[in-house]
mmCIF file of C-alpha atoms in Angstrom:
data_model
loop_
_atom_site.group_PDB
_atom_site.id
_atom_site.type_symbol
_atom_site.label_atom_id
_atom_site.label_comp_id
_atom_site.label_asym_id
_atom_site.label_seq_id
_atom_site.Cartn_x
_atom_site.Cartn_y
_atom_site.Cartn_z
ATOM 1 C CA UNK A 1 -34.028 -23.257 -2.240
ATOM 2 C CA UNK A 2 -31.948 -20.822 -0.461
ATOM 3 C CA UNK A 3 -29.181 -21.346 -3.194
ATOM 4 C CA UNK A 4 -31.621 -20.596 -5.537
ATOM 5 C CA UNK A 5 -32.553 -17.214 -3.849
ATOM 6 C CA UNK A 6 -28.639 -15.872 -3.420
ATOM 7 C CA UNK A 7 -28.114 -16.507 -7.229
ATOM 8 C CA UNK A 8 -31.403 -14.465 -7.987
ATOM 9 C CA UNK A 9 -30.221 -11.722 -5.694
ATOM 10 C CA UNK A 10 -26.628 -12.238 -7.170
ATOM 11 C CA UNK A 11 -27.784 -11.684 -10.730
ATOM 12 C CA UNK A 12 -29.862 -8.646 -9.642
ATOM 13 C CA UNK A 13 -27.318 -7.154 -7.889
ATOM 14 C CA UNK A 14 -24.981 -7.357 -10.764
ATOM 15 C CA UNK A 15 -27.551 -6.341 -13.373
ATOM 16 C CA UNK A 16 -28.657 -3.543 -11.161
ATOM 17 C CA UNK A 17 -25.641 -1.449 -12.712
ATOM 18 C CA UNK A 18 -23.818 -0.563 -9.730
ATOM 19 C CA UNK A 19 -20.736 0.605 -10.194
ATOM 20 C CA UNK A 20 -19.269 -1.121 -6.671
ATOM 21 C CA UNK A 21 -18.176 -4.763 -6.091
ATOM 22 C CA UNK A 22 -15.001 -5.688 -6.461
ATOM 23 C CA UNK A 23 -11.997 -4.100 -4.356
ATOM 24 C CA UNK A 24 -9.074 -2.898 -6.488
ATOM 25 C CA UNK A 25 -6.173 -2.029 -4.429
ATOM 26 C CA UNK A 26 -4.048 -1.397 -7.524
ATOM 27 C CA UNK A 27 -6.482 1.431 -7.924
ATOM 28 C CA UNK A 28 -5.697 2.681 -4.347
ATOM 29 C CA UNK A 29 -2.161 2.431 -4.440
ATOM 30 C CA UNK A 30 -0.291 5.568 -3.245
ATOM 31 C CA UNK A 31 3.383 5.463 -3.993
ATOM 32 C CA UNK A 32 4.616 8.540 -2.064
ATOM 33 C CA UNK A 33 4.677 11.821 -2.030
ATOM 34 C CA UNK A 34 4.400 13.284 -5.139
ATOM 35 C CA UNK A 35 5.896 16.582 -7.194
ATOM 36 C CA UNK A 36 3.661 18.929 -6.416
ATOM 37 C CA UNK A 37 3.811 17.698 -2.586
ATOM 38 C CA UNK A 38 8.006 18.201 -2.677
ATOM 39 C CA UNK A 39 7.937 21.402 -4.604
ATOM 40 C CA UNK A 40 5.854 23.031 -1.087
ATOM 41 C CA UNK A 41 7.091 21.038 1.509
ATOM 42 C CA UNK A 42 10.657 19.152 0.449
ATOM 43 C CA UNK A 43 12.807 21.473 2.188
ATOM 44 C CA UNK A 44 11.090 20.532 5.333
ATOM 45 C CA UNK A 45 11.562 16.464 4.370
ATOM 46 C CA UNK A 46 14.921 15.481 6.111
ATOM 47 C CA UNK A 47 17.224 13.835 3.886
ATOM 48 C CA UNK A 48 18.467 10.499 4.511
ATOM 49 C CA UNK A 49 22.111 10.622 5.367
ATOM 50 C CA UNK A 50 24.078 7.783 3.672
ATOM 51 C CA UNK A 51 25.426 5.130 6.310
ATOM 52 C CA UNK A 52 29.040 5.326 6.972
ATOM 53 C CA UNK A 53 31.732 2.663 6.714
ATOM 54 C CA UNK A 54 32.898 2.615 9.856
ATOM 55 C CA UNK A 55 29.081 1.594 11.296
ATOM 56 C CA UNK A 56 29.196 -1.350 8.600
ATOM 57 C CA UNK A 57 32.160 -2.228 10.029
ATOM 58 C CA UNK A 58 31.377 -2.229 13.591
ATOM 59 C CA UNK A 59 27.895 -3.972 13.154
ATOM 60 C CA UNK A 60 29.771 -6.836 10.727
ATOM 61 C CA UNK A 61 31.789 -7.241 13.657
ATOM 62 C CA UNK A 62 29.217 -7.590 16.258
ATOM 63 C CA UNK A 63 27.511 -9.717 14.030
ATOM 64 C CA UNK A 64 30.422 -11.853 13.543
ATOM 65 C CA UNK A 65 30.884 -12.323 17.486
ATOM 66 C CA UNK A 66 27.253 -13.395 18.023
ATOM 67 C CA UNK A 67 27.209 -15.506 14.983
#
């Protein structure tokens, strides 16, 4: 019986028309700031300096020892 009664409300719900439901991240998905966001604001965005060689090398190292 109470199966019964969550399909009917199930099928009404659905039939109903409404437009919610299902969650979509995809459709949510923000990837970052974009152009327009940059254009006002990059030259307050610190860059990211490249890493060095000589950092590699001492963290390979200290890897190496604990290893």
């Amino acid at each position: 019986m109470l199966r019964q009664f969550t399909t009917v409300l199930r099928d009404l719900w659905q039939s109903s028309g409404e437009a919610g439901g299902v969650y979509r991240p995809d459709l949510h998905y923000m990837r970052g700031p974009g152009p327009k966001w940059h254009a006002k604001y990059g030259h307050l965005y610190p860059k990211g300096q490249p890493v060095s060689a000589p950092l590699n090398a001492a963290l390979s190292d200290i890897a190496e020892r604990h290893a």
